[in-house]
XYZ file of C-alpha atoms in Angstrom:
662
model
C 248.741 81.788 28.889
C 245.147 81.487 30.648
C 245.032 84.710 31.461
C 245.911 86.176 28.602
C 243.381 84.019 27.316
C 240.566 85.376 29.073
C 242.183 89.559 29.090
C 241.642 88.977 25.101
C 238.425 86.903 24.406
C 236.477 88.755 27.623
C 233.190 87.565 26.248
C 233.153 84.170 27.379
C 233.042 85.920 30.921
C 229.447 85.702 30.001
C 228.889 81.564 29.749
C 229.001 80.334 32.955
C 232.557 81.055 34.446
C 230.786 80.936 37.608
C 228.451 78.105 36.944
C 230.980 75.988 35.106
C 234.957 76.857 36.265
C 237.510 74.602 34.906
C 238.314 71.210 35.501
C 241.903 71.370 36.396
C 244.266 72.577 35.600
C 244.896 74.708 32.529
C 248.793 74.170 31.258
C 250.592 77.182 29.790
C 251.093 75.286 25.911
C 254.512 76.013 25.956
C 254.588 73.261 28.715
C 252.703 70.687 26.816
C 254.826 70.967 23.755
C 257.911 68.259 23.712
C 258.957 68.434 20.162
C 262.088 69.623 19.100
C 262.866 72.094 17.022
C 262.758 70.066 13.145
C 260.434 67.486 14.254
C 257.259 67.117 12.822
C 254.959 68.392 13.455
C 252.241 66.363 12.499
C 250.716 63.870 14.388
C 248.902 60.609 15.025
C 247.295 58.365 17.345
C 247.438 54.567 17.764
C 245.015 52.709 19.887
C 246.225 50.269 22.261
C 243.528 48.361 24.094
C 242.894 48.794 27.636
C 245.764 46.204 28.909
C 248.437 47.974 27.060
C 251.054 50.920 28.918
C 249.162 53.166 31.119
C 249.549 56.346 29.292
C 252.257 59.196 30.982
C 250.316 61.896 32.164
C 248.009 61.143 34.540
C 244.418 60.580 33.361
C 242.885 61.880 36.488
C 239.272 63.418 36.526
C 238.545 65.506 33.491
C 235.303 66.530 32.511
C 234.086 68.260 29.419
C 230.629 68.724 30.022
C 227.806 70.964 28.308
C 226.550 73.914 29.010
C 223.102 76.048 28.814
C 223.390 78.704 26.321
C 220.662 79.794 24.168
C 221.311 79.423 20.781
C 224.750 78.214 20.736
C 224.638 75.593 23.162
C 222.842 73.563 25.624
C 222.700 71.331 28.500
C 223.696 67.917 28.764
C 224.720 64.823 30.703
C 228.867 65.495 31.950
C 232.180 63.767 30.488
C 234.236 61.732 32.207
C 237.720 60.821 32.156
C 239.201 58.558 34.561
C 241.922 57.105 35.462
C 241.070 53.282 34.733
C 238.778 54.424 31.533
C 239.376 52.636 27.864
C 239.999 52.372 25.456
C 243.103 54.959 24.603
C 244.715 56.412 22.110
C 248.230 57.468 22.364
C 250.681 60.403 20.401
C 253.168 59.229 18.450
C 255.441 60.394 15.246
C 256.388 56.820 14.318
C 254.293 56.001 11.591
C 251.838 58.404 9.959
C 248.646 57.103 8.338
C 249.340 57.325 3.948
C 246.508 59.362 2.047
C 245.286 55.952 1.092
C 244.166 55.001 4.560
C 243.223 58.428 5.102
C 241.223 58.085 2.048
C 239.763 54.553 3.246
C 238.341 55.870 6.499
C 236.937 58.632 5.403
C 234.508 56.211 3.446
C 234.095 54.415 6.212
C 233.319 57.527 8.614
C 231.001 58.699 6.186
C 229.361 55.449 5.963
C 228.964 55.683 9.781
C 225.216 55.565 10.380
C 224.738 56.260 14.094
C 227.716 57.265 16.540
C 227.774 53.583 17.824
C 229.167 53.076 14.282
C 231.435 55.560 14.503
C 233.196 54.589 17.760
C 232.985 50.765 16.462
C 235.066 52.120 13.702
C 237.970 54.726 16.151
C 238.776 51.427 17.948
C 239.405 49.791 15.474
C 241.876 52.402 13.134
C 245.551 51.388 15.000
C 246.618 55.095 13.515
C 244.961 58.643 13.322
C 246.243 61.379 12.575
C 244.373 64.592 14.550
C 242.842 65.921 11.169
C 240.742 62.286 11.472
C 240.317 62.111 14.931
C 238.564 65.778 14.404
C 236.797 64.504 11.468
C 235.373 61.699 13.816
C 234.405 64.460 16.497
C 232.199 66.244 13.236
C 230.587 62.798 12.478
C 229.726 62.652 15.805
C 227.944 66.154 15.776
C 226.116 65.076 12.455
C 224.507 61.841 13.830
C 223.585 63.590 17.208
C 223.159 67.532 15.993
C 219.089 68.085 16.359
C 218.594 72.016 16.935
C 220.582 73.653 19.566
C 221.409 70.071 21.294
C 222.264 66.024 20.981
C 219.222 63.904 20.373
C 221.345 61.776 22.844
C 224.283 63.679 25.673
C 224.362 60.555 26.789
C 226.615 59.655 23.591
C 229.168 62.103 25.041
C 229.839 59.382 27.930
C 231.179 56.963 26.135
C 234.239 55.731 26.581
C 236.205 55.601 23.348
C 235.104 59.551 23.017
C 236.057 60.610 26.513
C 239.257 59.133 25.525
C 239.903 61.019 22.743
C 238.789 63.595 23.746
C 240.910 63.142 26.706
C 243.945 62.742 24.674
C 243.280 65.135 22.022
C 243.364 67.815 25.327
C 246.452 66.474 26.659
C 248.500 66.813 23.555
C 246.791 69.861 22.227
C 250.412 71.096 21.803
C 251.411 68.547 19.012
C 247.836 69.612 17.097
C 248.601 70.597 13.742
C 246.741 74.267 12.599
C 243.690 72.158 10.947
C 243.390 69.752 14.021
C 243.764 72.236 16.572
C 240.625 74.244 14.697
C 238.237 71.500 13.324
C 238.484 69.815 16.804
C 237.883 72.943 18.135
C 234.547 73.742 15.327
C 233.773 69.906 16.260
C 233.536 71.095 19.684
C 231.376 73.730 19.421
C 228.971 71.595 17.949
C 228.700 68.459 20.041
C 227.535 71.369 22.770
C 230.546 71.270 25.117
C 231.137 74.086 28.016
C 233.409 75.974 26.837
C 235.051 76.453 30.175
C 236.026 72.353 30.119
C 239.451 71.978 30.163
C 239.547 70.719 26.772
C 237.823 74.015 24.802
C 239.757 76.131 27.029
C 243.309 74.428 25.891
C 242.202 74.560 22.123
C 240.986 78.111 22.334
C 244.624 79.496 24.574
C 246.908 77.136 21.503
C 244.498 78.236 18.283
C 245.140 81.827 19.706
C 248.721 81.466 20.135
C 248.763 80.079 16.719
C 246.155 82.634 15.252
C 249.456 85.405 16.720
C 251.886 83.837 14.296
C 249.506 84.298 11.074
C 249.985 81.643 9.647
C 247.353 79.540 9.108
C 245.315 79.045 5.872
C 241.961 80.620 4.712
C 239.569 77.324 5.474
C 241.935 76.918 8.929
C 240.688 80.427 9.687
C 236.385 80.070 8.642
C 236.843 77.234 10.752
C 238.093 79.056 13.956
C 236.120 81.512 13.106
C 233.021 79.604 13.072
C 234.334 78.525 15.925
C 234.794 81.558 17.620
C 230.837 82.849 16.737
C 230.104 79.326 17.965
C 231.455 80.120 21.382
C 231.474 84.598 21.505
C 229.163 86.014 19.189
C 229.782 88.348 15.963
C 231.643 90.083 18.253
C 234.099 88.663 19.753
C 237.827 89.405 19.477
C 239.022 86.890 18.490
C 236.370 86.605 15.711
C 237.819 90.100 14.655
C 241.650 88.837 14.691
C 240.650 86.200 12.772
C 238.921 88.603 9.326
C 241.602 90.618 9.542
C 243.398 87.656 8.547
C 241.377 86.979 5.806
C 240.534 89.705 4.653
C 244.339 90.771 3.969
C 244.455 87.100 1.497
C 242.593 87.964 -2.052
C 240.475 85.824 -2.480
C 240.985 85.283 -6.313
C 244.052 83.084 -5.694
C 241.172 80.782 -2.877
C 240.879 77.657 -3.539
C 237.175 76.216 -3.827
C 237.483 74.803 -0.796
C 238.329 77.905 0.685
C 235.715 79.587 -1.029
C 233.308 77.726 0.674
C 234.565 78.039 4.008
C 234.167 81.371 3.561
C 230.714 82.128 2.922
C 230.311 79.534 5.286
C 232.100 81.222 7.613
C 230.073 84.796 6.624
C 226.587 83.124 6.783
C 226.784 81.649 10.407
C 226.959 85.246 11.194
C 229.802 87.804 10.549
C 228.785 89.268 7.210
C 224.937 89.542 8.447
C 224.021 93.122 8.238
C 226.266 94.725 5.450
C 228.938 93.623 7.453
C 232.283 92.572 5.135
C 230.533 93.803 2.032
C 234.086 94.554 -0.432
C 235.333 91.221 1.151
C 231.712 89.186 -0.147
C 231.554 91.343 -3.464
C 234.905 89.419 -4.575
C 233.668 86.628 -2.871
C 231.434 86.927 -5.923
C 233.074 87.027 -8.560
C 235.680 84.641 -7.773
C 232.526 82.238 -7.257
C 230.862 82.576 -11.051
C 234.814 81.567 -12.082
C 234.571 78.341 -10.226
C 230.591 77.344 -10.263
C 232.053 74.925 -13.626
C 233.560 72.662 -10.981
C 231.355 72.803 -7.882
C 229.486 69.662 -6.806
C 226.428 68.691 -5.310
C 226.995 70.140 -1.886
C 229.232 73.356 -2.866
C 226.386 74.663 -5.412
C 223.856 74.184 -2.548
C 225.493 75.081 0.660
C 226.757 78.372 -1.966
C 223.207 79.260 -2.652
C 221.977 78.524 0.928
C 224.989 80.750 2.247
C 223.401 83.870 -0.140
C 219.908 83.982 1.223
C 221.328 83.893 4.797
C 223.157 87.236 3.816
C 220.000 87.901 1.719
C 222.760 88.838 -1.305
C 219.949 90.156 -3.916
C 222.688 91.919 -5.650
C 224.577 88.635 -6.492
C 221.777 87.589 -8.718
C 224.301 86.801 -12.341
C 225.999 83.940 -9.553
C 222.358 82.894 -8.568
C 221.640 81.778 -12.453
C 224.640 80.391 -12.608
C 224.856 78.304 -9.992
C 221.099 77.174 -11.495
C 222.668 76.230 -14.528
C 225.394 74.235 -12.575
C 221.882 73.086 -10.724
C 220.836 71.500 -13.807
C 223.776 68.542 -13.455
C 223.237 68.022 -10.252
C 219.578 67.449 -9.867
C 219.442 63.463 -9.706
C 222.332 63.338 -7.199
C 221.239 65.877 -4.611
C 220.480 64.608 -1.096
C 217.450 65.917 0.049
C 218.738 68.938 2.275
C 220.618 69.712 -0.311
C 218.173 69.691 -3.412
C 215.555 71.492 -0.337
C 218.002 74.419 0.503
C 218.899 74.662 -4.091
C 215.356 74.964 -4.148
C 214.334 77.561 -1.240
C 217.008 79.339 -2.611
C 216.215 79.754 -6.343
C 212.405 81.680 -4.853
C 213.941 83.689 -2.521
C 215.154 85.428 -5.923
C 213.217 84.352 -7.897
C 215.319 82.904 -10.762
C 213.873 79.341 -12.470
C 215.738 77.789 -15.227
C 213.965 76.429 -18.511
C 216.576 73.387 -18.574
C 216.770 72.781 -14.926
C 213.548 72.477 -14.981
C 213.529 69.656 -17.501
C 215.505 67.676 -15.020
C 213.025 68.526 -12.064
C 210.392 66.823 -14.556
C 213.251 64.035 -15.600
C 214.046 63.194 -11.698
C 210.388 63.710 -10.034
C 208.754 61.208 -10.476
C 211.648 59.235 -9.430
C 211.665 61.097 -6.138
C 208.299 61.685 -5.384
C 207.281 58.491 -3.019
C 210.866 58.481 -1.664
C 212.393 61.970 -0.878
C 211.784 63.568 2.742
C 208.382 65.356 2.342
C 210.181 68.903 3.555
C 211.563 67.987 0.128
C 208.265 67.068 -1.701
C 206.464 69.893 -0.397
C 209.760 72.126 -1.455
C 209.965 70.874 -5.129
C 205.659 71.929 -5.275
C 206.070 75.191 -3.430
C 208.512 76.050 -6.805
C 206.895 75.256 -8.703
C 203.525 77.034 -8.023
C 205.494 80.256 -6.711
C 207.333 80.411 -9.895
C 204.344 79.356 -11.349
C 205.041 76.963 -13.794
C 202.267 74.420 -15.013
C 204.625 70.641 -15.387
C 201.878 68.862 -16.091
C 205.002 65.444 -15.306
C 205.818 67.388 -12.326
C 202.465 67.671 -10.316
C 201.074 64.372 -11.616
C 203.154 62.760 -10.264
C 203.119 64.090 -6.677
C 199.391 64.150 -6.631
C 200.018 60.512 -7.201
C 202.373 60.421 -4.470
C 200.345 62.597 -1.602
C 197.291 59.995 -1.473
C 199.821 57.868 0.253
C 201.914 59.946 1.704
C 200.292 61.928 2.809
C 199.347 60.915 6.539
C 203.137 61.317 7.602
C 202.778 64.786 6.370
C 202.905 67.981 8.453
C 199.739 69.892 8.409
C 201.880 72.425 6.360
C 203.505 70.655 4.205
C 199.938 69.427 3.040
C 198.825 73.535 2.896
C 202.041 73.941 0.800
C 201.041 71.526 -1.595
C 197.473 71.911 -2.215
C 198.768 75.785 -2.327
C 200.476 74.838 -4.985
C 197.358 73.478 -7.122
C 195.691 76.855 -5.608
C 198.289 78.757 -7.367
C 198.370 77.058 -10.594
C 194.572 76.630 -10.636
C 195.149 73.215 -11.883
C 193.726 69.941 -10.899
C 195.567 67.141 -11.524
C 194.246 63.498 -13.227
C 193.491 62.281 -9.254
C 191.789 65.233 -7.993
C 188.642 63.400 -6.106
C 191.217 61.632 -4.111
C 193.729 64.487 -3.967
C 191.045 66.421 -2.005
C 189.336 62.714 -0.137
C 192.637 62.940 1.534
C 192.361 66.543 2.640
C 188.535 66.109 3.795
C 190.639 63.060 5.355
C 193.058 64.663 7.113
C 190.465 68.093 8.014
C 188.429 65.658 9.700
C 191.184 63.787 11.295
C 193.496 66.654 12.374
C 191.563 70.022 11.755
C 192.971 70.886 15.413
C 196.571 69.790 14.963
C 196.298 73.445 12.294
C 197.046 76.755 12.604
C 195.193 79.474 12.175
C 196.991 80.735 8.590
C 197.688 77.449 7.692
C 193.771 76.033 7.735
C 192.903 79.110 6.332
C 195.265 79.607 3.565
C 194.411 75.223 3.097
C 190.798 76.476 2.896
C 191.449 79.583 0.911
C 193.244 77.150 -2.156
C 190.826 74.312 -2.009
C 188.261 76.603 -3.758
C 190.816 77.757 -6.473
C 190.058 75.089 -8.060
C 186.415 74.676 -7.517
C 186.862 72.437 -4.130
C 184.182 73.930 -1.754
C 185.024 72.804 2.339
C 182.074 73.505 3.386
C 181.956 71.665 6.329
C 184.849 72.631 7.108
C 185.065 76.454 6.602
C 182.311 77.037 9.844
C 185.412 76.781 11.686
C 186.892 79.687 10.214
C 183.692 82.110 10.750
C 183.936 81.129 14.334
C 184.498 84.094 16.086
C 187.345 81.611 18.105
C 189.100 81.402 15.549
C 189.354 84.517 14.246
C 190.341 86.046 17.428
C 193.282 83.135 16.858
C 194.421 84.214 13.758
C 194.657 87.911 15.225
C 196.963 87.009 18.217
C 199.040 85.235 15.636
C 202.536 86.578 15.487
C 201.361 87.292 11.175
C 198.518 89.660 12.658
C 194.935 89.782 10.608
C 196.519 90.700 8.027
C 195.347 92.207 4.203
C 195.131 89.687 3.361
C 194.125 87.406 5.327
C 190.947 89.582 5.591
C 190.483 89.037 1.856
C 190.714 85.413 1.644
C 188.368 85.142 3.930
C 185.992 87.743 2.373
C 186.718 86.252 -1.050
C 186.313 82.921 0.909
C 182.851 83.739 2.260
C 181.913 85.400 -1.191
C 182.514 82.045 -2.811
C 180.780 80.166 -0.725
C 177.486 82.501 -1.498
C 177.872 82.196 -5.057
C 178.982 78.162 -5.367
C 177.397 77.058 -2.937
C 173.743 78.137 -2.756
C 172.873 75.237 -0.155
C 175.282 76.900 2.139
C 173.356 77.729 5.257
C 176.049 78.284 7.512
C 177.669 80.883 9.682
C 177.988 84.803 7.830
C 181.596 86.957 8.393
C 180.911 89.463 10.260
C 181.125 91.907 8.626
C 184.156 93.622 9.829
C 186.112 91.218 8.774
C 185.235 92.350 4.947
C 187.512 94.056 2.834
C 186.445 96.411 -0.076
C 189.163 95.336 -2.874
C 190.965 92.073 -3.612
C 194.023 94.365 -5.406
C 196.041 95.266 -2.218
C 200.314 96.553 -3.026
C 202.052 93.497 -2.729
C 201.160 89.675 -2.085
C 197.272 90.071 -4.113
C 194.034 88.062 -4.909
C 194.382 89.937 -8.164
C 196.847 90.384 -10.112
C 197.481 94.220 -11.364
C 196.826 94.858 -15.137
C 199.758 95.079 -17.388
C 200.135 98.639 -18.165
C 202.083 98.353 -21.738
C 199.309 95.844 -22.562
C 196.591 97.823 -21.025
C 196.984 100.816 -22.958
C 196.950 99.323 -26.175
C 193.353 97.667 -25.431
C 192.133 101.322 -24.428
C 193.243 102.810 -27.259
C 191.790 99.711 -29.747
C 188.616 100.634 -27.770
C 188.896 104.368 -28.116
C 188.460 103.268 -32.083
C 186.436 101.077 -31.997
C 183.801 103.246 -29.309
C 184.834 106.901 -30.614
C 185.442 108.123 -27.176
C 187.254 107.197 -24.120
C 184.151 108.069 -22.103
C 182.205 105.059 -23.746
C 184.086 102.462 -21.784
C 185.106 103.094 -17.471
C 188.501 101.412 -16.816
C 190.356 100.134 -13.647
C 186.941 100.364 -11.312
C 186.132 98.610 -8.745
C 182.816 96.953 -8.073
C 181.057 96.817 -5.212
C 182.373 92.529 -4.988
C 185.792 93.644 -4.468
C 186.826 92.820 -7.628
C 188.850 95.140 -9.741
C 187.873 95.400 -13.234
C 190.179 96.072 -15.730
C 187.662 97.369 -19.084
C 184.125 98.274 -17.786
C 181.043 98.497 -20.636
C 177.210 99.814 -20.328
C 175.151 98.167 -22.387
C 171.338 99.628 -22.445
C 168.508 97.445 -23.274
C 169.010 97.752 -26.910
C 172.531 96.934 -27.175
C 173.614 100.702 -27.053
C 177.012 101.447 -25.016
C 176.150 103.958 -22.643
C 178.906 106.705 -21.334
C 180.875 104.497 -18.071
C 179.428 107.499 -15.912
C 176.109 106.881 -16.577
C 174.537 104.450 -13.754
C 170.208 104.899 -14.611
C 168.886 101.715 -17.483
C 172.076 99.609 -17.526
C 170.954 96.407 -19.003
C 174.162 94.723 -19.323
C 177.715 95.039 -17.579
C 181.161 93.316 -20.134
C 183.862 93.178 -17.548
C 186.984 92.875 -19.954
C 189.743 90.930 -18.054
C 193.249 92.517 -20.088
C 195.424 89.029 -18.941
C 198.789 89.805 -19.735
C 202.241 87.185 -19.191
C 201.504 87.735 -15.843
C 198.352 86.182 -15.460
C 198.909 83.207 -16.274
C 201.461 79.869 -15.820
C 204.842 80.897 -17.315
C 204.691 78.217 -19.788
C 201.355 77.694 -20.174
C 198.371 79.225 -21.693
C 196.191 78.261 -18.270
C 195.055 81.475 -16.064
C 195.764 81.407 -13.092
C 193.913 80.063 -9.580
C 193.298 83.227 -8.522
C 191.713 84.574 -11.380
C 190.329 81.695 -12.763
C 187.922 82.234 -10.145
C 187.941 86.129 -10.812
C 186.303 85.509 -13.678
C 183.702 82.799 -12.521
C 182.514 85.180 -10.176
C 182.565 88.244 -11.812
C 179.555 85.754 -14.160
C 177.956 84.710 -11.431
C 177.765 88.267 -10.429
C 175.577 88.728 -13.629
C 179.016 90.119 -15.654
C 179.804 89.376 -19.693
C 183.208 88.647 -19.005
C 185.403 88.756 -22.443
C 189.208 87.911 -21.421
C 191.715 89.456 -24.089
C 194.739 87.403 -23.099
C 198.653 88.604 -24.452
C 199.491 85.776 -27.223
C 196.164 87.164 -28.911
C 196.459 91.293 -28.935
C 200.089 90.974 -29.132
C 199.926 89.116 -32.587
C 197.782 92.601 -34.024
C 200.290 94.638 -36.013
C 198.120 97.633 -37.381
C 195.447 99.077 -35.796
C 193.074 98.499 -37.827
C 193.297 94.919 -37.156
C 193.243 95.395 -33.480
C 189.914 97.553 -33.351
C 188.514 94.204 -35.961
C 190.034 92.158 -32.741
C 188.049 94.131 -30.224
C 184.774 94.369 -31.611
C 184.855 90.318 -32.641
C 185.477 89.936 -28.950
C 183.428 92.152 -27.734
C 180.244 92.810 -30.029
C 180.496 89.202 -31.538
C 176.863 89.005 -32.537
C 176.846 92.901 -34.000
C 177.992 94.021 -37.277
C 180.198 96.840 -37.499
C 179.072 100.791 -37.196
C 179.890 103.442 -37.410
C 180.108 105.417 -34.130
């Protein structure tokens, strides 16, 4: 069977077979099976003390090592199983745990907050099924996993886990299909060496069960995740798993099967457009069962959709968002973080979801994980939702908790304030805290993060004069260029606007200048921009009204790029006596009127408040000598006739002039 395994699973050779050879004989699985036909295949373990009768098979010396493999496996200490090890677990088929005992074990396992507590629980359980044993290993992985390694690799040296793993190895032939694949998956999560005796036996037995073609969808998904961790997406055994899954009809799957399939796809199987027909069928079925998903299922499914970049699944995202409304108070921090990240990724927000967040955030702002609180601010900033309830609560907590925030978390929260153009009631305390953080942790900020923070401050008229010299320093600019993001157009635009802000709004600033090599000519660029493009439909309606008012199209300029990087939606020039000049006329211009045609995208989605980048633009234009006239969508769209539009524009542009016949 070992030879068969290597032939069918050639990629295992890439994972250290020369450095980590199997540490014991790999017995054919038929030699491990001793049950007679007709006997139950369900397995139970009875805990025995160290003074009880020894196991029939000699422990010998077995090692469960972890292997150096990026990103799936990481080196840690070995697990030795010795003849006199204790405690011990024995296989029995006489007494199986009842459903009540199984549920009680699961509850106690969930309540364990450390691996030591898990081991104590295992030593206290008299009867344990193979799936219960696997769940215990998964719980240890939950508690100890940290990136691509274990927080405390010595946890694998504990006598209890060594004895349990040894018994699972010896009795692999007795394990149920669910127990086999769950134990194998737990082994990958604990970063065990795939060539250790336990793992080889589990893979060998799993291959034999897979060949029978009788595994359930959930078992196939667990096996697929294990094979993905061991052999990658090109693993032969994984391909066999996917063929069997594709033969199933997602419409017949249980909710648990569906979630397991999404987790497998998210792990790497469904990347690059693979299995898109299966995914589409899964989306269709998911739409029908969204109503019964719990918080874990909702957040997990949304996270999978993000990882798979399923932009065509927007109806499913909307359905999941509606279901999220019920679960907002019940999400864990990690789950809520995943939900908010997904909604930002797909560009969706729901009125009822926002209301649920407004009820919940004041209770969690002081206690939730810093990343979760930051994600909440990001969500409202990214979706342009100005909720005073949410923002004020987080701003209040910021003053007390900011010292525990990372520089990235501090920056993202202030960026949300800048994006919304909103100052909370305790703005003075907030920005004093920001100044303290900058003063004490300035060297901790990545160049791009620092630029984002300082630029966001200026959007809400908070001017970081004391820290700008570092940004305009040649060494900083060089670091900014060398970052992976590079010195792109948006970074150069931020630098330019930051410098312009200091020159216009801080006339006493005498610090270093920004070298002209870093200036941009326009703040309006494709994609992310420091200006919002004008709404075309609203623009056409306003300019038609201007033609009626002024008498000709030549009397105003459209989308005019100024020498100050800003683009004017409409520019009207007046001479010294107040008469309108042709747009092409550049001499004897006494006044310039900048008409800002502000569509919905220039405001918060739920308030009539300009976003930060539009507010700073109009503020700067006034300081540069323009007379700024704002034409907001919510006023102009109420005008139903040509005459009312013309009269409205006359009052806006020439409020002190009687109507003249042009």
